[in-house]
Every structure is written in structure tokens, then in C-alpha cells.
């Protein structure tokens, strides 16, 4: 795992110095049918007050289990859970100051929008005038003013999802846990709701923990993202950090398109190594996060497709340079995709923006040079 940098907390609020959520060495194993499943194998994370934090990873990697332990629906097999500085590991769900919204948000079908949102407040005996005020305010935030009397069946999927959100937020939880809440919506609506959710979260300032297997969703909305794989966090950082600096092969492959290259170390300098890659290929790669390499080692690295240039001439010194043959050119309007097989046999994708050139820089079968700035080379390996 790479460094976990907390987002800056608002300075004028001393309470914000205490993290909203902390998990320390949290593990969860299930015993079913005589087998033990290690769903979460040791998760550490700190979520700041007011942060939009996402748990991103493929199905079965332990996201829901992690959320259920934060909410108190599941007891960790090991480790501690703290909410707002208080150890709640042994505190039941109904006494934790968090609310959870699920993919199947199950509104009460026979109740109006207003009554659905008011439900929790009524049950707690909140005075009528205050219920009217709070529900009204919440419906305004989720943009459903004027729809108070409708039944859920008379609303679109996106509107129903916003009612579910209002119903959770009206209780003023200090944190809201959302487990794939947009999973049931179609793509267009999902994208509109992503923007909407972010706007709502900014408006109310509540800590959001968002579970998704959709990388675009996580990158769009989050202040920080924890990328999970097989019960552990492989990387935790801002969307930019995890996209630009993938720390592991898994993260590089799971987020966006990434090229994987391998080379043998021919020389080292403090903080960087030079690798050979096929005849004439030279790749410089920074050794970040305390990584080290010695001459003769094989090192694997990634480079994002938009960082690579294609040319017919050998690139200048100081750039990474690899020879290859163009195997495919696909014109996509705003950009052109090139598939290239390097002289060492690696398949590389390059995206070139069609900003100025009216013609393709190379055609299928061309022998070309690929080049990029060494700062875009990322050595990857097992999580550290
Ligand atoms: N109640 C349970 N009993 C047994 N195994 C479970 C249970 N809940 C989850 N698992 C297993 O734990 C792993 C992680 O599940 P989950 O947290 O639901 O993953 P995700 O939400 O990332 O898809 C999976 O292998 C799943 O089958
Ligand atoms: Mg899940």
C-alpha cells in the first residue's frame, strides 16, 4: 500500500481533526459449509470528516463486508472500528451514528414521498412542525420539491434513488454509507446521479463512504479512493494518484487502460533504474516508495496510453525510447488509438489527441519509435 494522505480538513472546525471513520487491522472471515472464507484480510484506513471516500474493487473483493463492519451489521474477526474517535467495535448498529443506503433501497410503496422521508423522524417522535421543515428542506436538496404526494411507483428510478437518499440524510447521520446505490439504474441515469450525489454531498457536508465496482464512478465523485482486491487495499489515494501512479499490477489493470512493459536493469542511479527493452530500447523508471533494483533484475512497469508519443525518428536523450511495429490504427474522432508491438514483444496502446494533425502519424506496418518522459514510468509489483 502506498502512503495514505488524508485530505485537508476545514481549519475552522476543531472537531474535524478527529477522523470520521477509522479501521485498524480489520479482518472478517466467514465459516460456511465447512470452509473458511477470508472476506476481509486486514484493512487499515482513515476517512476524514466531510470526505467523499470510495471503496472500489471487483465483485467479491470484500467491499460490502467492510461497509457492514463500519455500520455494525457485521462483527470483525479482528481489528478495531472507530467512529468520530470513539471505539465502536462492540457497539450495535442502531447505536452508531451512521446510515446505510443499499442498491435495493426498498421505499415503502404505499407511502407518499413525504411520508417515506418522514418515517424515521416520526418513529423518533420528532415534533410535527420540525418534521415538515426537515423533510421539506431535504426534498429541496435532492430536487424533489413538488413531488411530496407522489407514490414511489409514480417516480423514475433516479427520483426513487433520491428519495432513498433523502430518507437516510434527513436523520442527519454523521456518515452515510452507500453500497452500489446506483447499480440498478441505466448508464445515462447513473452518470447524471453521480454528479447529483456529489452535489448533494457538498451541500450537506456529511462524510460519504461509497462502494462501487465501477472505476469511472469512483474517479468522478471521490476525494479519495481505496482500491480493494481479494480482501486487502492495494492502493489508497486521490483519483489522480491512483490513475497516474498505479502502485500495483492489479490497480494499473483495473483502473483505465494501462500498458505493461518489462525490462532488465542495465544501470541504476539513486532513485531510478535504467532498463533494456528489446534491441535499442531504453526505459528509465523512477524507483518510488522505497523500491530498489539491482543490475540484472527484471522490472515490470506501466505507462498510460496518453503519455506516449509516436515518431519515425529516434527520440532525444533523456526520454524513454522503445522500438515497435504498428499493428492497428483506429480513428476515434477526438483521438486516434494505435496498437504497437514492441521489439521485445509487448503489446502497447497509445492514444493520440487529434488536436492539430489532420493525418495519422503512422500507418499499420510502420516501424516506429515510442517515447515518453521517464516520470510517466511506474514500476509495479506486489503491494508493499
Ligand atoms: N455471510 C457470508 N457468508 C459466507 N461468505 C460470505 C458472506 N458474505 C460475504 N461472503 C464472501 O466474502 C467475500 C467478500 O464478499 P463481499 O464483501 O460481499 O464482496 P463485494 O461487496 O466486494 O462484492 C466473497 O467471497 C463472499 O462470497
Ligand atoms: Mg457488495
Tab-separated table of C-alpha atoms and ligand atoms in Angstrom:
chain	number	residue	atom	x	y	z
A	1	UNK	CA	0.000	0.000	0.000
A	2	UNK	CA	1.251	3.496	-0.774
A	3	UNK	CA	1.080	6.493	1.511
A	4	UNK	CA	-2.369	7.415	2.799
A	5	UNK	CA	-2.605	11.145	2.706
A	6	UNK	CA	-5.686	12.493	4.494
A	7	UNK	CA	-7.485	15.296	2.701
A	8	UNK	CA	-7.138	18.710	4.269
A	9	UNK	CA	-9.793	19.190	6.897
A	10	UNK	CA	-11.562	22.541	7.222
A	11	UNK	CA	-9.426	24.640	9.576
A	12	UNK	CA	-12.177	26.472	11.416
A	13	UNK	CA	-13.728	23.297	12.809
A	14	UNK	CA	-11.638	21.787	15.608
A	15	UNK	CA	-13.817	18.647	15.668
A	16	UNK	CA	-12.766	17.875	12.101
A	17	UNK	CA	-9.293	16.990	13.345
A	18	UNK	CA	-10.848	13.729	14.565
A	19	UNK	CA	-11.347	11.343	11.634
A	20	UNK	CA	-14.930	10.364	10.868
A	21	UNK	CA	-14.073	6.695	10.400
A	22	UNK	CA	-11.011	4.615	11.263
A	23	UNK	CA	-10.430	0.952	10.563
A	24	UNK	CA	-7.425	-0.647	12.166
A	25	UNK	CA	-6.302	-4.127	11.159
A	26	UNK	CA	-9.885	-5.109	10.392
A	27	UNK	CA	-10.460	-8.693	9.286
A	28	UNK	CA	-13.537	-10.786	8.641
A	29	UNK	CA	-13.731	-14.494	7.989
A	30	UNK	CA	-16.911	-16.396	7.305
A	31	UNK	CA	-17.342	-20.047	8.096
A	32	UNK	CA	-19.785	-21.702	5.760
A	33	UNK	CA	-20.231	-25.297	4.610
A	34	UNK	CA	-17.119	-26.388	6.468
A	35	UNK	CA	-14.987	-23.811	4.684
A	36	UNK	CA	-13.467	-20.566	5.859
A	37	UNK	CA	-13.719	-17.555	3.550
A	38	UNK	CA	-11.389	-14.672	4.384
A	39	UNK	CA	-13.606	-11.861	3.049
A	40	UNK	CA	-11.507	-9.017	4.516
A	41	UNK	CA	-7.898	-9.811	5.295
A	42	UNK	CA	-6.615	-6.762	7.138
A	43	UNK	CA	-7.832	-3.289	6.223
A	44	UNK	CA	-6.456	-0.049	7.647
A	45	UNK	CA	-7.958	3.254	6.656
A	46	UNK	CA	-8.781	6.692	7.952
A	47	UNK	CA	-11.617	8.721	6.481
A	48	UNK	CA	-11.777	12.435	7.230
A	49	UNK	CA	-14.922	14.260	8.297
A	50	UNK	CA	-16.833	15.508	5.256
A	51	UNK	CA	-14.843	13.385	2.838
A	52	UNK	CA	-16.311	11.556	-0.172
A	53	UNK	CA	-14.486	8.255	0.113
A	54	UNK	CA	-14.913	5.256	-2.193
A	55	UNK	CA	-14.157	1.580	-1.834
A	56	UNK	CA	-13.520	0.354	-5.365
A	57	UNK	CA	-12.888	-3.199	-6.470
A	58	UNK	CA	-14.251	-6.190	-8.353
A	59	UNK	CA	-17.165	-8.258	-7.145
A	60	UNK	CA	-16.282	-10.406	-4.133
A	61	UNK	CA	-13.236	-8.382	-3.028
A	62	UNK	CA	-14.772	-7.536	0.371
A	63	UNK	CA	-16.328	-4.085	-0.125
A	64	UNK	CA	-19.761	-4.857	1.290
A	65	UNK	CA	-18.274	-6.758	4.211
A	66	UNK	CA	-16.077	-3.742	5.028
A	67	UNK	CA	-19.100	-1.426	4.908
A	68	UNK	CA	-21.186	-3.745	7.062
A	69	UNK	CA	-18.456	-3.695	9.699
A	70	UNK	CA	-18.444	0.125	9.658
A	71	UNK	CA	-22.248	0.134	10.010
A	72	UNK	CA	-22.187	-2.508	12.747
A	73	UNK	CA	-24.130	-5.217	10.873
A	74	UNK	CA	-21.095	-7.453	10.981
A	75	UNK	CA	-18.591	-8.003	13.758
A	76	UNK	CA	-14.906	-8.026	12.728
A	77	UNK	CA	-12.960	-11.252	13.373
A	78	UNK	CA	-10.052	-8.987	14.311
A	79	UNK	CA	-9.230	-5.287	14.436
A	80	UNK	CA	-10.980	-2.156	15.651
A	81	UNK	CA	-13.571	0.239	14.179
A	82	UNK	CA	-13.684	3.848	15.386
A	83	UNK	CA	-16.300	6.455	14.517
A	84	UNK	CA	-15.506	10.075	15.322
A	85	UNK	CA	-12.775	8.991	17.681
A	86	UNK	CA	-14.905	6.522	19.621
A	87	UNK	CA	-14.207	2.792	19.511
A	88	UNK	CA	-17.500	1.259	18.345
A	89	UNK	CA	-16.261	-2.259	17.580
A	90	UNK	CA	-18.647	-3.649	20.184
A	91	UNK	CA	-21.440	-1.094	19.690
A	92	UNK	CA	-24.563	-2.385	17.869
A	93	UNK	CA	-25.641	-0.900	14.527
A	94	UNK	CA	-28.623	1.022	15.894
A	95	UNK	CA	-26.364	2.933	18.276
A	96	UNK	CA	-23.862	4.043	15.645
A	97	UNK	CA	-24.173	7.482	14.119
A	98	UNK	CA	-24.124	6.235	10.518
A	99	UNK	CA	-26.799	5.383	7.980
A	100	UNK	CA	-26.576	2.953	5.105
A	101	UNK	CA	-28.193	3.123	1.656
A	102	UNK	CA	-28.309	-0.099	-0.359
A	103	UNK	CA	-28.685	-0.882	-4.016
A	104	UNK	CA	-32.163	-2.240	-3.291
A	105	UNK	CA	-33.350	0.830	-1.434
A	106	UNK	CA	-36.892	-0.532	-0.793
A	107	UNK	CA	-39.086	2.518	-0.356
A	108	UNK	CA	-42.468	1.918	1.272
A	109	UNK	CA	-44.699	1.568	-1.820
A	110	UNK	CA	-47.952	2.604	-0.122
A	111	UNK	CA	-46.487	5.798	1.358
A	112	UNK	CA	-46.023	9.166	-0.313
A	113	UNK	CA	-42.587	10.615	-0.934
A	114	UNK	CA	-43.071	12.886	2.064
A	115	UNK	CA	-44.049	10.007	4.361
A	116	UNK	CA	-41.172	7.861	3.161
A	117	UNK	CA	-38.704	10.581	4.078
A	118	UNK	CA	-40.509	11.451	7.325
A	119	UNK	CA	-40.672	7.835	8.500
A	120	UNK	CA	-37.579	7.785	10.719
A	121	UNK	CA	-38.360	11.169	12.245
A	122	UNK	CA	-41.919	10.163	13.109
A	123	UNK	CA	-40.708	6.979	14.733
A	124	UNK	CA	-38.375	9.009	16.902
A	125	UNK	CA	-41.220	11.306	17.946
A	126	UNK	CA	-39.832	14.455	16.347
A	127	UNK	CA	-42.452	17.266	16.592
A	128	UNK	CA	-44.699	17.668	13.542
A	129	UNK	CA	-43.589	21.177	12.617
A	130	UNK	CA	-39.962	20.127	12.689
A	131	UNK	CA	-40.709	17.083	10.517
A	132	UNK	CA	-42.372	19.319	7.927
A	133	UNK	CA	-39.415	21.679	7.964
A	134	UNK	CA	-36.729	18.987	7.779
A	135	UNK	CA	-38.414	16.836	5.155
A	136	UNK	CA	-39.143	19.937	3.070
A	137	UNK	CA	-35.519	21.040	3.292
A	138	UNK	CA	-34.243	17.598	2.388
A	139	UNK	CA	-36.574	17.237	-0.605
A	140	UNK	CA	-35.282	20.567	-1.817
A	141	UNK	CA	-31.690	19.355	-1.567
A	142	UNK	CA	-32.456	16.233	-3.609
A	143	UNK	CA	-34.519	18.304	-6.037
A	144	UNK	CA	-37.903	16.684	-5.397
A	145	UNK	CA	-39.860	19.701	-4.184
A	146	UNK	CA	-43.386	19.490	-5.580
A	147	UNK	CA	-43.352	15.684	-5.671
A	148	UNK	CA	-44.218	15.218	-1.966
A	149	UNK	CA	-47.540	13.482	-2.579
A	150	UNK	CA	-46.372	11.011	-5.213
A	151	UNK	CA	-46.035	7.298	-4.521
A	152	UNK	CA	-42.689	5.638	-5.337
A	153	UNK	CA	-44.258	3.845	-8.335
A	154	UNK	CA	-45.032	7.250	-9.850
A	155	UNK	CA	-41.369	8.261	-9.848
A	156	UNK	CA	-38.467	7.416	-12.164
A	157	UNK	CA	-35.625	5.191	-10.928
A	158	UNK	CA	-33.383	8.194	-10.344
A	159	UNK	CA	-36.080	10.008	-8.395
A	160	UNK	CA	-36.701	6.935	-6.254
A	161	UNK	CA	-32.997	6.753	-5.523
A	162	UNK	CA	-33.054	10.406	-4.436
A	163	UNK	CA	-35.966	9.676	-2.083
A	164	UNK	CA	-33.906	6.868	-0.532
A	165	UNK	CA	-31.037	9.299	-0.121
A	166	UNK	CA	-33.290	11.946	1.459
A	167	UNK	CA	-34.722	9.312	3.793
A	168	UNK	CA	-31.222	8.451	5.016
A	169	UNK	CA	-29.960	12.041	5.205
A	170	UNK	CA	-32.962	13.504	6.990
A	171	UNK	CA	-31.861	11.646	10.137
A	172	UNK	CA	-28.691	13.763	10.000
A	173	UNK	CA	-26.229	10.879	10.338
A	174	UNK	CA	-22.625	11.938	10.676
A	175	UNK	CA	-21.699	9.487	7.951
A	176	UNK	CA	-23.628	7.923	5.110
A	177	UNK	CA	-22.619	4.537	3.750
A	178	UNK	CA	-23.725	3.835	0.185
A	179	UNK	CA	-23.353	0.319	-1.186
A	180	UNK	CA	-23.577	0.379	-5.009
A	181	UNK	CA	-26.633	2.659	-4.732
A	182	UNK	CA	-26.779	3.350	-8.478
A	183	UNK	CA	-26.354	-0.263	-9.570
A	184	UNK	CA	-29.994	-0.642	-10.621
A	185	UNK	CA	-30.023	2.434	-12.858
A	186	UNK	CA	-29.170	2.546	-16.554
A	187	UNK	CA	-25.919	4.138	-17.675
A	188	UNK	CA	-27.213	7.603	-18.547
A	189	UNK	CA	-29.172	7.972	-15.342
A	190	UNK	CA	-26.264	6.595	-13.352
A	191	UNK	CA	-23.953	9.256	-14.758
A	192	UNK	CA	-26.465	12.011	-14.028
A	193	UNK	CA	-26.879	10.679	-10.473
A	194	UNK	CA	-23.109	10.653	-9.938
A	195	UNK	CA	-22.999	14.394	-10.480
A	196	UNK	CA	-26.119	14.780	-8.384
A	197	UNK	CA	-24.736	12.730	-5.478
A	198	UNK	CA	-21.550	14.760	-5.414
A	199	UNK	CA	-23.586	17.979	-5.377
A	200	UNK	CA	-25.758	16.720	-2.528
A	201	UNK	CA	-22.741	15.573	-0.542
A	202	UNK	CA	-21.121	19.004	-0.918
A	203	UNK	CA	-24.387	20.619	0.123
A	204	UNK	CA	-24.853	18.656	3.347
A	205	UNK	CA	-21.153	18.224	4.173
A	206	UNK	CA	-21.728	14.683	5.504
A	207	UNK	CA	-18.996	12.046	5.211
A	208	UNK	CA	-19.907	9.662	2.371
A	209	UNK	CA	-18.440	6.185	2.058
A	210	UNK	CA	-19.304	4.858	-1.357
A	211	UNK	CA	-18.928	1.280	-2.558
A	212	UNK	CA	-18.658	0.584	-6.268
A	213	UNK	CA	-17.081	-1.807	-8.746
A	214	UNK	CA	-17.231	0.939	-11.397
A	215	UNK	CA	-13.931	2.771	-11.702
A	216	UNK	CA	-15.451	5.713	-13.620
A	217	UNK	CA	-17.950	6.236	-10.837
A	218	UNK	CA	-15.257	6.198	-8.148
A	219	UNK	CA	-12.957	8.555	-10.053
A	220	UNK	CA	-15.780	11.026	-10.837
A	221	UNK	CA	-17.084	11.541	-7.337
A	222	UNK	CA	-14.451	10.747	-4.753
A	223	UNK	CA	-11.987	12.824	-2.803
A	224	UNK	CA	-10.060	9.600	-2.221
A	225	UNK	CA	-10.407	6.015	-3.345
A	226	UNK	CA	-9.286	2.747	-1.765
A	227	UNK	CA	-8.763	0.104	-4.438
A	228	UNK	CA	-9.555	-3.313	-2.960
A	229	UNK	CA	-8.597	-6.708	-4.276
A	230	UNK	CA	-9.084	-10.040	-2.576
A	231	UNK	CA	-9.780	-8.645	0.889
A	232	UNK	CA	-6.999	-6.064	1.065
A	233	UNK	CA	-6.482	-2.450	-0.023
A	234	UNK	CA	-3.918	-2.422	-2.807
A	235	UNK	CA	-3.768	1.345	-3.069
A	236	UNK	CA	-5.325	4.346	-1.403
A	237	UNK	CA	-5.134	7.824	-2.872
A	238	UNK	CA	-6.855	10.596	-4.766
A	239	UNK	CA	-8.415	9.650	-8.118
A	240	UNK	CA	-5.468	11.349	-9.812
A	241	UNK	CA	-2.891	9.454	-7.753
A	242	UNK	CA	-4.364	6.038	-8.386
A	243	UNK	CA	-4.820	6.731	-12.087
A	244	UNK	CA	-1.486	8.434	-12.675
A	245	UNK	CA	0.593	6.394	-10.234
A	246	UNK	CA	-0.814	2.884	-10.032
A	247	UNK	CA	1.163	1.087	-7.348
A	248	UNK	CA	0.430	-2.487	-8.362
A	249	UNK	CA	-0.241	-4.521	-11.475
A	250	UNK	CA	-3.814	-5.025	-10.303
A	251	UNK	CA	-4.501	-1.297	-9.869
A	252	UNK	CA	-2.869	-0.483	-13.209
A	253	UNK	CA	-5.088	-3.008	-14.957
A	254	UNK	CA	-8.301	-2.304	-13.058
A	255	UNK	CA	-8.252	1.475	-13.490
A	256	UNK	CA	-8.246	2.753	-17.050
A	257	UNK	CA	-6.083	1.281	-19.782
A	258	UNK	CA	-2.515	0.606	-18.935
A	259	UNK	CA	0.494	-0.734	-20.769
A	260	UNK	CA	2.647	-3.330	-19.066
A	261	UNK	CA	6.288	-3.461	-20.078
A	262	UNK	CA	9.184	-5.424	-18.722
A	263	UNK	CA	12.903	-4.889	-18.939
A	264	UNK	CA	16.223	-5.909	-17.469
A	265	UNK	CA	18.079	-3.439	-15.272
A	266	UNK	CA	21.272	-2.310	-17.016
A	267	UNK	CA	22.140	0.526	-14.692
A	268	UNK	CA	20.978	2.232	-11.527
A	269	UNK	CA	21.141	5.693	-10.067
A	270	UNK	CA	19.816	6.877	-6.724
A	271	UNK	CA	16.030	6.815	-7.087
A	272	UNK	CA	15.907	5.394	-10.593
A	273	UNK	CA	16.883	2.480	-12.792
A	274	UNK	CA	17.553	2.086	-16.498
A	275	UNK	CA	16.135	-0.978	-18.224
A	276	UNK	CA	16.756	-2.502	-21.628
A	277	UNK	CA	13.698	-3.474	-23.623
A	278	UNK	CA	14.395	-5.179	-26.940
A	279	UNK	CA	17.165	-4.025	-29.286
A	280	UNK	CA	17.883	-0.293	-28.769
A	281	UNK	CA	15.085	0.036	-26.225
A	282	UNK	CA	15.923	2.092	-23.160
A	283	UNK	CA	13.451	2.746	-20.360
A	284	UNK	CA	14.210	4.853	-17.350
A	285	UNK	CA	11.980	4.194	-14.375
A	286	UNK	CA	11.881	6.076	-11.084
A	287	UNK	CA	12.155	3.813	-8.045
A	288	UNK	CA	9.445	5.249	-5.824
A	289	UNK	CA	8.187	4.291	-2.372
A	290	UNK	CA	11.490	2.791	-1.304
A	291	UNK	CA	11.663	0.331	-4.177
A	292	UNK	CA	15.086	-0.822	-5.166
A	293	UNK	CA	16.525	-2.605	-8.153
A	294	UNK	CA	19.940	-4.060	-8.941
A	295	UNK	CA	21.621	-4.739	-12.260
A	296	UNK	CA	20.234	-7.846	-13.877
A	297	UNK	CA	16.841	-7.648	-12.097
A	298	UNK	CA	13.723	-7.844	-14.218
A	299	UNK	CA	11.395	-4.947	-13.507
A	300	UNK	CA	7.799	-4.546	-14.615
A	301	UNK	CA	6.354	-1.103	-15.223
A	302	UNK	CA	3.271	0.646	-16.551
A	303	UNK	CA	2.828	3.683	-18.782
A	304	UNK	CA	-0.569	5.202	-19.531
A	305	UNK	CA	-1.510	5.285	-23.245
A	306	UNK	CA	-1.878	9.071	-23.426
A	307	UNK	CA	1.676	9.677	-22.151
A	308	UNK	CA	3.390	8.007	-25.112
A	309	UNK	CA	4.473	9.759	-28.329
A	310	UNK	CA	4.973	8.019	-31.661
A	311	UNK	CA	7.717	9.085	-34.071
A	312	UNK	CA	9.634	7.758	-37.013
A	313	UNK	CA	12.988	9.058	-35.749
A	314	UNK	CA	14.929	8.036	-32.680
A	315	UNK	CA	13.872	10.215	-29.707
A	316	UNK	CA	16.316	12.535	-27.970
A	317	UNK	CA	18.359	11.606	-24.910
A	318	UNK	CA	16.540	11.796	-21.605
A	319	UNK	CA	13.367	10.200	-22.958
A	320	UNK	CA	12.343	6.587	-22.675
A	321	UNK	CA	12.617	5.075	-26.152
A	322	UNK	CA	11.320	1.744	-27.431
A	323	UNK	CA	11.083	0.420	-30.973
A	324	UNK	CA	7.932	-1.192	-32.275
A	325	UNK	CA	5.698	-2.005	-35.223
A	326	UNK	CA	2.224	-0.548	-35.667
A	327	UNK	CA	-0.368	-3.334	-35.760
A	328	UNK	CA	-3.593	-1.295	-35.731
A	329	UNK	CA	-4.724	2.301	-36.127
A	330	UNK	CA	-8.258	3.249	-35.039
A	331	UNK	CA	-9.523	6.764	-35.687
A	332	UNK	CA	-11.947	7.824	-32.911
A	333	UNK	CA	-12.708	11.448	-33.765
A	334	UNK	CA	-11.165	13.293	-30.833
A	335	UNK	CA	-8.266	10.862	-30.646
A	336	UNK	CA	-6.599	8.059	-32.559
A	337	UNK	CA	-5.644	4.735	-30.949
A	338	UNK	CA	-2.517	2.957	-32.069
A	339	UNK	CA	-1.680	-0.626	-31.202
A	340	UNK	CA	2.005	-1.324	-31.344
A	341	UNK	CA	4.037	-4.449	-30.712
A	342	UNK	CA	7.421	-3.563	-29.290
A	343	UNK	CA	10.650	-5.162	-30.434
A	344	UNK	CA	10.573	-7.149	-27.182
A	345	UNK	CA	7.088	-8.480	-27.990
A	346	UNK	CA	4.969	-6.344	-25.634
A	347	UNK	CA	1.606	-5.024	-26.860
A	348	UNK	CA	1.252	-1.304	-26.253
A	349	UNK	CA	-1.708	1.018	-26.752
A	350	UNK	CA	-1.130	4.709	-27.493
A	351	UNK	CA	-3.853	7.407	-27.508
A	352	UNK	CA	-3.001	10.487	-29.522
A	353	UNK	CA	-5.283	13.520	-29.332
A	354	UNK	CA	-6.273	14.785	-32.765
A	355	UNK	CA	-5.604	18.369	-31.716
A	356	UNK	CA	-3.763	19.638	-34.753
A	357	UNK	CA	-2.685	16.912	-37.115
A	358	UNK	CA	-5.047	16.060	-39.933
A	359	UNK	CA	-3.170	12.888	-40.752
A	360	UNK	CA	-2.212	9.803	-38.788
A	361	UNK	CA	1.396	9.873	-37.584
A	362	UNK	CA	1.903	6.278	-38.666
A	363	UNK	CA	0.062	3.534	-40.509
A	364	UNK	CA	-0.241	-0.193	-39.991
A	365	UNK	CA	3.048	-1.953	-40.598
A	366	UNK	CA	5.220	1.104	-39.911
A	367	UNK	CA	8.320	0.673	-37.834
A	368	UNK	CA	8.205	3.425	-35.198
A	369	UNK	CA	9.800	4.751	-32.015
A	370	UNK	CA	7.737	5.144	-28.880
A	371	UNK	CA	8.905	7.743	-26.418
A	372	UNK	CA	7.784	9.207	-23.102
A	373	UNK	CA	9.104	11.194	-20.220
A	374	UNK	CA	10.648	8.904	-17.553
A	375	UNK	CA	8.380	10.470	-14.915
A	376	UNK	CA	5.485	8.569	-16.542
A	377	UNK	CA	7.128	5.172	-15.993
A	378	UNK	CA	5.738	3.402	-12.921
A	379	UNK	CA	7.489	0.362	-11.536
A	380	UNK	CA	4.885	-2.025	-10.198
A	381	UNK	CA	4.990	-5.135	-8.105
A	382	UNK	CA	3.369	-6.783	-5.179
A	383	UNK	CA	1.641	-4.432	-2.734
A	384	UNK	CA	4.084	-3.039	-0.192
B	1	LIG	N1	-22.467	-14.099	5.015
B	1	LIG	C1	-21.466	-14.642	4.296
B	1	LIG	N2	-21.138	-15.936	4.446
B	1	LIG	C2	-20.120	-16.508	3.754
B	1	LIG	N3	-19.361	-15.833	2.869
B	1	LIG	C3	-19.631	-14.542	2.661
B	1	LIG	C4	-20.685	-13.875	3.350
B	1	LIG	N4	-20.723	-12.573	2.944
B	1	LIG	C5	-19.737	-12.449	2.037
B	1	LIG	N5	-19.072	-13.613	1.857
B	1	LIG	C6	-17.920	-13.840	0.973
B	1	LIG	O1	-16.938	-12.863	1.283
B	1	LIG	C7	-16.319	-12.378	0.118
B	1	LIG	C8	-16.479	-10.865	0.032
B	1	LIG	O2	-17.845	-10.566	-0.144
B	1	LIG	P1	-18.394	-9.066	-0.253
B	1	LIG	O3	-17.892	-8.281	0.899
B	1	LIG	O4	-19.861	-9.164	-0.416
B	1	LIG	O5	-17.710	-8.554	-1.588
B	1	LIG	P2	-18.082	-7.317	-2.557
B	1	LIG	O6	-19.073	-6.464	-1.850
B	1	LIG	O7	-16.780	-6.642	-2.805
B	1	LIG	O8	-18.639	-7.923	-3.804
B	1	LIG	C9	-16.932	-13.136	-1.032
B	1	LIG	O9	-16.103	-14.221	-1.344
B	1	LIG	C10	-18.257	-13.585	-0.471
B	1	LIG	O10	-18.691	-14.762	-1.119
B	2	LIG	MG1	-21.038	-5.914	-2.477
